[in-house]
Coordinates of C-alpha atoms in Angstrom, one line a residue:
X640 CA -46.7 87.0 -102.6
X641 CA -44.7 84.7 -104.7
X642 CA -40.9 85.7 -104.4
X643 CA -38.0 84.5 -105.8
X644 CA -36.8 82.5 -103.1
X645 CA -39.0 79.7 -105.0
X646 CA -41.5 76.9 -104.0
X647 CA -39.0 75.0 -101.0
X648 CA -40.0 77.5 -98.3
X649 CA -43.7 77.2 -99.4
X650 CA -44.2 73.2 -100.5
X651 CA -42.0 72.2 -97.1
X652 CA -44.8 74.3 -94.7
X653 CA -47.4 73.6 -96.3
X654 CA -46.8 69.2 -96.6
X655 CA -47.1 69.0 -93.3
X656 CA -48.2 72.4 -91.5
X657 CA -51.8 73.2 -93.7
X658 CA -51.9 76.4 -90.8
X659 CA -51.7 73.7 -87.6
X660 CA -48.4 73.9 -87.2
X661 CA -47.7 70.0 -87.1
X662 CA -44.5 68.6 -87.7
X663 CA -43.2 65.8 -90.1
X664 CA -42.5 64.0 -87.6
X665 CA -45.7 63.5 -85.9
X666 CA -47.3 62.0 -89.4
X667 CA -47.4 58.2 -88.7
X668 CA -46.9 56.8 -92.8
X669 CA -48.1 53.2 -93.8
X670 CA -47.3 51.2 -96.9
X671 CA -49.9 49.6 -98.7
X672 CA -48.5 45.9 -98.4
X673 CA -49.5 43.7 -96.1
X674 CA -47.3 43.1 -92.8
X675 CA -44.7 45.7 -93.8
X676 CA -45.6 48.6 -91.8
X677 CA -48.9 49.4 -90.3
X678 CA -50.6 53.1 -89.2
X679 CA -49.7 53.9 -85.5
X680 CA -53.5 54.8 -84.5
X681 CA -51.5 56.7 -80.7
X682 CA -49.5 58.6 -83.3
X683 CA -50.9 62.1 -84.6
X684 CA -51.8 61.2 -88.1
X685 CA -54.6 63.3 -88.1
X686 CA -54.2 65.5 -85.5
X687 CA -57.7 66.7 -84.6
X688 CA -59.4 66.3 -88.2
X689 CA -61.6 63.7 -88.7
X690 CA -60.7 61.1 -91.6
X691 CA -63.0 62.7 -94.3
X692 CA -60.6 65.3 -94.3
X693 CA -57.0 63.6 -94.0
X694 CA -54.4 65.3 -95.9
X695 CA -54.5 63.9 -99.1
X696 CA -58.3 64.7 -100.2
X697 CA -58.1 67.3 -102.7
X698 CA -61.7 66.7 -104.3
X699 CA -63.2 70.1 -105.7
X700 CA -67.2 69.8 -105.0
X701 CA -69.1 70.6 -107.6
X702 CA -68.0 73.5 -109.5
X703 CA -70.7 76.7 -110.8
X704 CA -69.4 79.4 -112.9
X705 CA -69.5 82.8 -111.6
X706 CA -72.9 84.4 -112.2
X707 CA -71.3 87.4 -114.1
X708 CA -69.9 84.8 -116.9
X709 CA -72.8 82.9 -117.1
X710 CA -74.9 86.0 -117.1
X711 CA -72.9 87.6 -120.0
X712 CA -72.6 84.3 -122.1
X713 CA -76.5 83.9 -122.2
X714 CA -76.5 87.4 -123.2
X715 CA -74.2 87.0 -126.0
X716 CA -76.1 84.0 -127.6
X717 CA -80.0 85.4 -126.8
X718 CA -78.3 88.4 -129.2
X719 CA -76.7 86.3 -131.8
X720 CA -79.1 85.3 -134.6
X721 CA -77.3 82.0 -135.2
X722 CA -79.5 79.2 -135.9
X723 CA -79.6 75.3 -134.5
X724 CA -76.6 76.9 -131.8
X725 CA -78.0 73.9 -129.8
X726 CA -77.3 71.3 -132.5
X727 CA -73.8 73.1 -133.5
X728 CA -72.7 73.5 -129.7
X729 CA -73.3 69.7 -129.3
X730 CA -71.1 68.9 -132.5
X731 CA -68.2 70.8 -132.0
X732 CA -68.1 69.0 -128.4
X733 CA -68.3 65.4 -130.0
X734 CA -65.6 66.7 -132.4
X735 CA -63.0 68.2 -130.2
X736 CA -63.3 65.0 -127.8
X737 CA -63.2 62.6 -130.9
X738 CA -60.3 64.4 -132.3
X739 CA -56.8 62.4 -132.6
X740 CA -53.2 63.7 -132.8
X741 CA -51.9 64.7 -136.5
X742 CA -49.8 62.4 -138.5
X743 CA -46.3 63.6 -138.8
X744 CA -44.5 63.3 -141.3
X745 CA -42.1 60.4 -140.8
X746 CA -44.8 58.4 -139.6
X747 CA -46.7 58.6 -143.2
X748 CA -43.7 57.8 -145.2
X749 CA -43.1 54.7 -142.7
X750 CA -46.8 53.3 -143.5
X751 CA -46.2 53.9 -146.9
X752 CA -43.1 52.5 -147.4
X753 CA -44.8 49.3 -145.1
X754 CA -48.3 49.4 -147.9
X755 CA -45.7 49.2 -150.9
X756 CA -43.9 46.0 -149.4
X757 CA -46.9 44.5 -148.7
X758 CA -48.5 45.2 -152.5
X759 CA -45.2 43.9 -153.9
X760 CA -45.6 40.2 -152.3
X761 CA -47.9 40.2 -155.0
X762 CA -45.9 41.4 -158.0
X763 CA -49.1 40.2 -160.6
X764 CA -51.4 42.8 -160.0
X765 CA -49.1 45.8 -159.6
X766 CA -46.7 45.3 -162.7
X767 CA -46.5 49.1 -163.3
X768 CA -45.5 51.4 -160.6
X769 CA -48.1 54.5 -161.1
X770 CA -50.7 51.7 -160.2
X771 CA -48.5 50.6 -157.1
X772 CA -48.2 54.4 -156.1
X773 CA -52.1 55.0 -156.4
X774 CA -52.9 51.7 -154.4
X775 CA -50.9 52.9 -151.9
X776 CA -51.9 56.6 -151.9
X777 CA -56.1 55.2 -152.1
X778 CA -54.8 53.1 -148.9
X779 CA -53.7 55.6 -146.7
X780 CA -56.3 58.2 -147.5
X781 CA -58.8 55.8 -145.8
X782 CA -57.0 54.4 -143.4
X783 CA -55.4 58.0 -141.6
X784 CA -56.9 60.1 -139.5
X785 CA -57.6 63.2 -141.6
X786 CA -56.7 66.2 -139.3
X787 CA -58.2 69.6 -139.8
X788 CA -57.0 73.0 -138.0
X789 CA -60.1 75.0 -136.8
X790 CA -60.0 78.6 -137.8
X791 CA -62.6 80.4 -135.2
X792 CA -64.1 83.1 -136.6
X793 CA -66.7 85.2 -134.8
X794 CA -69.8 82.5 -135.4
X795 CA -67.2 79.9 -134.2
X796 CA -66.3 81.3 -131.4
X797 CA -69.8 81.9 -130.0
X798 CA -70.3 78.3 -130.7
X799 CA -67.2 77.0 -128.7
X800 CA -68.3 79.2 -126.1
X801 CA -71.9 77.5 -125.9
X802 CA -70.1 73.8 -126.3
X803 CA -67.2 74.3 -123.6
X804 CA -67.1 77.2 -121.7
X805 CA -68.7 75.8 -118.3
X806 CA -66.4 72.2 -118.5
X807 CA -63.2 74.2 -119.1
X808 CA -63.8 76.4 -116.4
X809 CA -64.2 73.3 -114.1
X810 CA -61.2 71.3 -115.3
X811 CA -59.1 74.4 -114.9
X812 CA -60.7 75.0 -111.4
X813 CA -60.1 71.6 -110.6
X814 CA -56.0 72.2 -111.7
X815 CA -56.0 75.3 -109.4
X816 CA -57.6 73.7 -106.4
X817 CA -54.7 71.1 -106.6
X818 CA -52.4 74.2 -105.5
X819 CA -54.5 75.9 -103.6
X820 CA -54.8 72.3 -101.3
X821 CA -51.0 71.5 -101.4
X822 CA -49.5 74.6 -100.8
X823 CA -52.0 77.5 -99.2
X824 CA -48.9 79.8 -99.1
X825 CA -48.7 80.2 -103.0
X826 CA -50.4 83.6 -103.8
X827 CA -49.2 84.6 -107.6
X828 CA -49.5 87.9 -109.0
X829 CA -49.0 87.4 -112.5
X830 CA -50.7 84.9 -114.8
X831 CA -50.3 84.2 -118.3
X832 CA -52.8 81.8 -120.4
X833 CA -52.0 80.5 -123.9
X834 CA -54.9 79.8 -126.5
X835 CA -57.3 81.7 -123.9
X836 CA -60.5 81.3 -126.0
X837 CA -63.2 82.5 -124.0
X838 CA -61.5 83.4 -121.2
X839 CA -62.1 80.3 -118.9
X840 CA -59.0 80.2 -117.4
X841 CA -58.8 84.0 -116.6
X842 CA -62.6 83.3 -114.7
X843 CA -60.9 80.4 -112.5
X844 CA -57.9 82.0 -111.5
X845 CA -59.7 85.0 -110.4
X846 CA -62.1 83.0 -108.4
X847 CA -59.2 81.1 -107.0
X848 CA -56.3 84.0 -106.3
X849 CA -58.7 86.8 -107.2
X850 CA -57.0 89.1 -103.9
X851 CA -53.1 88.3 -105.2
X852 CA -53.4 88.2 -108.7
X853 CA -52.7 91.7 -110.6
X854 CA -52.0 91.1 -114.4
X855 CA -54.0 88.1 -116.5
X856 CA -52.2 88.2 -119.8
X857 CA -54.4 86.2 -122.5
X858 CA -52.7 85.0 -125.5
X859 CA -54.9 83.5 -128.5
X860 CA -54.6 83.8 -132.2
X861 CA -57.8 84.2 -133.2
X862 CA -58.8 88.0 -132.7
X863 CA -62.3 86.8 -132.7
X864 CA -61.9 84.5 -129.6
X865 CA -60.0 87.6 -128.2
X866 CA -63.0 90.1 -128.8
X867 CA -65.6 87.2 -127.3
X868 CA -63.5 87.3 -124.4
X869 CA -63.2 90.6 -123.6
X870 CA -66.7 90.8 -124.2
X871 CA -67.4 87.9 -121.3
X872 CA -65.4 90.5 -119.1
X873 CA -67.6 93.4 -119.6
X874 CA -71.0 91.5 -118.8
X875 CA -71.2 91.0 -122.7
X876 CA -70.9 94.5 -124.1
X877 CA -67.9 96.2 -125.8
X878 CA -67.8 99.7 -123.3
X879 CA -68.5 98.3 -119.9
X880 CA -66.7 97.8 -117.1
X881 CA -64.5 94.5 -117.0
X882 CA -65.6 92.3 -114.0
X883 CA -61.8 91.2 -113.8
X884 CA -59.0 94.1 -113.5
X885 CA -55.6 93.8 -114.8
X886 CA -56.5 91.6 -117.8
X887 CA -54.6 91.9 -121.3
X888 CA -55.3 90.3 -124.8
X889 CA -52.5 89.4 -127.3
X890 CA -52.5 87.5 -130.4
X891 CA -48.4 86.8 -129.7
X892 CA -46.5 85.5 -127.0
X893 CA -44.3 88.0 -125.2
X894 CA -40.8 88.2 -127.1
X895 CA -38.4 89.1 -124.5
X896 CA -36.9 86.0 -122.5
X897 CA -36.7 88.6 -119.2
X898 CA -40.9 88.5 -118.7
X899 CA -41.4 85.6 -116.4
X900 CA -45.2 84.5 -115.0
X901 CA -45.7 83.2 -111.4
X902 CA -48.8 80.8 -113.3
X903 CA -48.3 79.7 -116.9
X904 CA -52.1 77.9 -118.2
X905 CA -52.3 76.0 -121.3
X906 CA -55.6 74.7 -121.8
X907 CA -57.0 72.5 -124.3
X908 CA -54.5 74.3 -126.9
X909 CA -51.6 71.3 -127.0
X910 CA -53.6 69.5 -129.3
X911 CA -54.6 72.5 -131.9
X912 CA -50.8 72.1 -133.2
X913 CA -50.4 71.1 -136.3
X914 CA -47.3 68.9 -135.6
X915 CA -45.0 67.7 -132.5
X916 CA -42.3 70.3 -133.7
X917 CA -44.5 73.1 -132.9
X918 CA -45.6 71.6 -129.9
X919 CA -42.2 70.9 -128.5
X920 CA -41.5 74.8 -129.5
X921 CA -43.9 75.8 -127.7
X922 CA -44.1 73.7 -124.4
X923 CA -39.9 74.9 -124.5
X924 CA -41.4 78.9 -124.7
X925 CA -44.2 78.6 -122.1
X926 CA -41.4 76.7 -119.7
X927 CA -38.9 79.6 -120.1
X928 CA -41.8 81.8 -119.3
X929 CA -42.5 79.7 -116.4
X930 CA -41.8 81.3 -112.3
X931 CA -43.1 78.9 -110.2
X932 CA -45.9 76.5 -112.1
X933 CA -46.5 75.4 -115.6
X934 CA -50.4 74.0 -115.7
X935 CA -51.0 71.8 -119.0
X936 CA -54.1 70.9 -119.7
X937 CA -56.0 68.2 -122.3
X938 CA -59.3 66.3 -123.0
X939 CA -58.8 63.0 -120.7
X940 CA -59.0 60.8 -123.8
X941 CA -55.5 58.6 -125.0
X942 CA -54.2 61.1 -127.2
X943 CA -54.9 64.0 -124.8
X944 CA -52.8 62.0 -121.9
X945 CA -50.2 61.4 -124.6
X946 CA -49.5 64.6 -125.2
X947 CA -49.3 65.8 -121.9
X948 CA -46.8 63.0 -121.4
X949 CA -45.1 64.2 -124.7
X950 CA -45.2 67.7 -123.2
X951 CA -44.0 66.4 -119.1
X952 CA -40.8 64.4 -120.7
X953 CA -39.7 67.4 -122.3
X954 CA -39.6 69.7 -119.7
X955 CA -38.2 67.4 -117.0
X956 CA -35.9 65.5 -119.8
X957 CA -34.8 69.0 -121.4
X958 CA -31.0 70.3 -121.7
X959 CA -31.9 74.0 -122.3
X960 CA -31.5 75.8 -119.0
X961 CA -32.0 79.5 -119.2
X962 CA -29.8 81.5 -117.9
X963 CA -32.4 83.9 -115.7
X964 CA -33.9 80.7 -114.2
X965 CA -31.7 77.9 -114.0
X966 CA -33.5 76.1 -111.4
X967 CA -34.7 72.5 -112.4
X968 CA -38.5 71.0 -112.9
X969 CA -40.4 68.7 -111.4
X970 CA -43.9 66.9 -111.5
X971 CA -46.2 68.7 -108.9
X972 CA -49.2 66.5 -109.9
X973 CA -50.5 63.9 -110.7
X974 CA -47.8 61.8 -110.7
X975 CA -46.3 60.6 -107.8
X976 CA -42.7 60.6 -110.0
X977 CA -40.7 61.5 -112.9
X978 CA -40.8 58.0 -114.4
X979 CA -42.6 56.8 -117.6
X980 CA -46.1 57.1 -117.3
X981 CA -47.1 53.4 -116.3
X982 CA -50.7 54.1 -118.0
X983 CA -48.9 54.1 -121.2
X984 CA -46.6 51.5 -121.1
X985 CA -49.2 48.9 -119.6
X986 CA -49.9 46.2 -122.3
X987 CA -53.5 47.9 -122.7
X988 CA -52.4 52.0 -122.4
X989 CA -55.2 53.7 -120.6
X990 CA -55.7 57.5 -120.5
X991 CA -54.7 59.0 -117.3
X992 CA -57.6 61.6 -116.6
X993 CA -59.5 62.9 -114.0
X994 CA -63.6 64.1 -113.3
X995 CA -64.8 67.4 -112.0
X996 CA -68.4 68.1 -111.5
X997 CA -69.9 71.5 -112.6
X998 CA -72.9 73.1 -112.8
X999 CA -74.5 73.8 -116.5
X1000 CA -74.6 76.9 -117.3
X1001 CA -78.8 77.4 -117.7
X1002 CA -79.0 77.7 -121.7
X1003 CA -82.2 77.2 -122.9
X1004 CA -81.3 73.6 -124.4
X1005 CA -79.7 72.6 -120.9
X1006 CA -81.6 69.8 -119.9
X1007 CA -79.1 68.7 -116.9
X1008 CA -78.6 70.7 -114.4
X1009 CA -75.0 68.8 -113.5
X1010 CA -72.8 66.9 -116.0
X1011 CA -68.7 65.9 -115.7
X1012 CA -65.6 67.1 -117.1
X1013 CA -63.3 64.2 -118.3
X1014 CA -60.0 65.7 -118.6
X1015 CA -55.8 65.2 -118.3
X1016 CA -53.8 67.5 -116.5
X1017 CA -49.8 67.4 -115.6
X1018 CA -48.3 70.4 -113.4
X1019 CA -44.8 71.2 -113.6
X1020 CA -43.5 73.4 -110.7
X1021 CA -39.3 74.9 -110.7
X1022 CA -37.7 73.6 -107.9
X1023 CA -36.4 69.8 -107.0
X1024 CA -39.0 66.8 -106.4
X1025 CA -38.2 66.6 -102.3
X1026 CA -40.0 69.4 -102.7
X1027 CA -43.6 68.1 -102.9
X1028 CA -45.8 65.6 -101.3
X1029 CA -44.9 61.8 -103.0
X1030 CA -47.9 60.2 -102.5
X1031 CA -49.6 57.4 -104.1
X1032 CA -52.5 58.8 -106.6
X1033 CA -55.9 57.3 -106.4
X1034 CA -56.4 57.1 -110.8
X1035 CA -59.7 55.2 -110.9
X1036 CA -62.5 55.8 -109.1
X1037 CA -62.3 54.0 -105.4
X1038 CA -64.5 50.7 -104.8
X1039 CA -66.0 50.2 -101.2
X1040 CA -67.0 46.6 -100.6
X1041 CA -68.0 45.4 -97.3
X1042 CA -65.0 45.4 -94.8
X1043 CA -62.7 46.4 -97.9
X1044 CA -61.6 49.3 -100.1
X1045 CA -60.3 48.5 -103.5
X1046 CA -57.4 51.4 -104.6
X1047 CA -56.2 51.7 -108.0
X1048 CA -52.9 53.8 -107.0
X1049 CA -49.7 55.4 -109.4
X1050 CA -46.9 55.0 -106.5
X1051 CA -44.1 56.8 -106.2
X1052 CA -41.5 54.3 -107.5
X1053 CA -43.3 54.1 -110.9
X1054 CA -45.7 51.3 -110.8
X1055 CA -49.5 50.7 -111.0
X1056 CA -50.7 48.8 -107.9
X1057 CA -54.4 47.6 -107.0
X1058 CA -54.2 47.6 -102.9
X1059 CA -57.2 45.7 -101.4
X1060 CA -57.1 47.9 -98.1
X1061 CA -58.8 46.0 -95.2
X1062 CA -58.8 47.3 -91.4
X1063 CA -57.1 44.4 -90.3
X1064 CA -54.1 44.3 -92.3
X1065 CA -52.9 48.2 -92.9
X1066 CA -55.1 49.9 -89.7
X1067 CA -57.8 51.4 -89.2
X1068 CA -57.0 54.6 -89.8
X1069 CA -55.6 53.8 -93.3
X1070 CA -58.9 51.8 -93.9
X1071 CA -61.2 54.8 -93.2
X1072 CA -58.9 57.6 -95.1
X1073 CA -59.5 55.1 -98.1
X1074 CA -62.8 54.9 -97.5
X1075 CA -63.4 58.6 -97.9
X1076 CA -61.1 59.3 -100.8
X1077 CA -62.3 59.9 -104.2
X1078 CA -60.6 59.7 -108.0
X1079 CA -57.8 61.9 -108.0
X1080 CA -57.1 62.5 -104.5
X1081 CA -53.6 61.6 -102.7
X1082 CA -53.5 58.5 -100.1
X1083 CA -51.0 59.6 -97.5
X1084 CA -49.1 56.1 -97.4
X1085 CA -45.6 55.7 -98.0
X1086 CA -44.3 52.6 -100.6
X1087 CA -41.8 50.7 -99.2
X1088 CA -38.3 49.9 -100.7
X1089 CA -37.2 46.9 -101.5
X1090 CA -35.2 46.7 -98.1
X1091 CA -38.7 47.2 -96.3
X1092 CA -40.1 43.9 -97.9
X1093 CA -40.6 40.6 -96.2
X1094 CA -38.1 38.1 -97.3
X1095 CA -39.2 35.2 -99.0
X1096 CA -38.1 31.3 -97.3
X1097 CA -35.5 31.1 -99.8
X1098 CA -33.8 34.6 -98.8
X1099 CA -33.9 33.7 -95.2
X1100 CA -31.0 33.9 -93.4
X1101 CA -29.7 30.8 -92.1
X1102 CA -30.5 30.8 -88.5
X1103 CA -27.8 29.8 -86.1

């Protein structure tokens, strides 16, 4: 049960104990440069697990949706009349991962205000100013991304269900597993999950805390999405029994500040605001309703990644405290820190995201049997950051090479770092746990300070 007394209790056992009752102390740490430190292969690193299975791996095997869900969803569409669902399904997925932040506001007047300048160097051909205007306005019409709000209606729905039901449910299982790993102890009772859709994340957090959890509270504008839903629920009928107790639909957010949720989910919704005003509103709301963790997730493209950054600095950078839960926030996973995102500010910005196999579900115009979920993901939890493991994350996928590992790590002190990790230099048993990790997992190494470093032969001291 998750209590009040907050995550310290739960995040300090579980770092080190995962049920084997090991103390910090016996966990021999190495750093990931050369002739610094090294892993003490007499210490207790592993205690009696092999390397496969060190304490950073965190990679979900390949994920299936419940039989019920996928039962019910094939239902649903063999019922439906809809025609070309295969051809629709396939187009709404190309759009929603194709699809780019709005333009706000200030932004479009600063373009515009840059075309004008620019037309002006040439005062000859734009001598009266309704041509300049129209030049300008014909400019930015094809040069900005045009951005549309989708309105799901019952057809729509049905179709987002056939295009993305199966790869939400493993990118949100994939989120969940990431707790479930890091800190067995956490059992939440209540959930809450903004823009719900189908349901997806109600599915995963059943199959993950199904025994703990006692109230799902979906919250979704469309009323359509929240009909399709509840219909998922009920093994795709409207008077059956739902397969998951405890679940509630909304179309609004719950108004009084008191109602706190152990879980807060929002998947895939971030970027179905029309502006960053009403996405900075509403990351603020779901924080406030925030006990213990906040679970933000996007497509792993760039502007998916950026607004999860967007989303990460606000909470952690934020002034409002609320007055029933003043305790602070802090970055649970994936990064290491509470720096600025070094994927962004590298000279070419790369998309921080992840990859979680599933299994299709078996429509009729499934021709794979497997497929993988890109996606972005940032977890706030309350508490301090001392809190949770600080481990260096593996962001690419790993490259074995003969007597070598190449390791693509976010570190702790803010910095991309490509380790080359050989035997010889950093151990053996840092070699193998490399060896065996995947994309996304943690390496348990520790980055040394500055003090830690070799000195260079001109900051030798003189010797004597």
């Amino acid at each position: 049960m998750a209590t009040a007394r907050g995550l310290r209790h739960l995040l300090t056992c579980s770092r080190w104990r995962r049920g084997r009752g090991e103390a910090p102390q016996s966990r021999a740490l190495a750093a990931v440069v050369p002739g610094v430190s090294q892993v003490d292969n007499n210490s207790d690193f592993l205690g009696k697990r092999p390397h496969r299975r060190h304490p950073g791996v965190l990679q979900l095997p390949c994920v299936e949706v419940p039989p019920a869900l996928a039962a019910a969803a094939q239902f649903l569409l063999l019922g439906d009349s809809m025609p070309n669902v295969e051809k629709q399904a396939q187009a709404l997925a190309n759009y929603l991962w194709s699809r780019r932040l709005p333009v706000e506001p200030e932004e479009l007047q600063r373009r515009a205000v840059h075309l004008e300048e620019k037309f002006l160097e040439n005062p000859d051909l734009f001598q009266v100013e309704e041509k300049l205007r129209e030049a300008v306005l014909r400019t930015l019409r094809k040069t900005t991304y045009h951005w549309q709000e989708l309105s799901y209606n019952e057809s729509l729905s049905l179709v987002y269900m056939a295009a993305r039901l199966d790869g939400g449910f493993a990118a949100v299982s994939r989120a969940f597993h990431e707790i479930r790993a890091r800190v067995p102890e956490f059992q939440p009772q209540t959930l809450m999950d903004f823009g719900s859709g189908t349901g997806s994340v109600t599915w995963a957090a059943h199959s993950a805390w199904g025994q703990s959890l006692r109230e799902y509270v979906c919250v979704d504008s469309s009323a359509a999405m929240l009909v399709l839903a509840e219909k998922l629920l009920k093994g795709g009928s409207e008077s059956g029994e739902p397969y998951v107790p405890g679940v509630f639909f909304r179309q609004f957010l719950p108004v009084s500040p008191k109602v706190q949720f152990d879980v807060v989910v929002s998947a895939f919704s971030l970027s179905e605001l029309p502006s960053k005003a009403d996405r900075t509103e509403l990351v603020q709301t779901l924080w406030r309703k925030t006990s213990h963790f906040l679970i933000l997730v996007e497509s792993g493209t760039k502007a998916g990644h950026c607004l999860l950054m967007d989303a990460r600095d606000l909470v952690l950078k934020g002034k409002e405290k609320s007055p029933l839960d003043p305790r602070p926030g802090f970055v649970f996973a994936p990064c290491p820190h509470e720096l600025p995102c070094p994927q962004l500010t590298a000279s070419k910005p790369l998309a921080c995201s992840f990859s979680q196999a599933y299994h299709c579900i078996p429509f009729s115009w499934n021709k794979k049997k497997q497929k993988e979920e890109k996606f972005s993901m940032v977890i706030l939890a309350r508490g301090s950051p001392e809190e949770a493991d600080r481990w260096p994350r593996i962001t690419q996928p790993v490259l074995k090479r003969p007597r070598h590992v190449h390791c693509h790590l976010c570190c702790p002190d803010g910095h991309m770092q490509h380790a080359v990790i050989t035997a010889r230099q950093h151990g053996r048993d840092l070699y193998r746990c490399a060896r065996v990790s995947s994309w996304g997992d943690l390496l348990p190494v520790i980055t040394p300070s500055e003090s830690e470093l070799p000195l260079s032969p001109a900051e030798e001291p003189p010797r004597s």
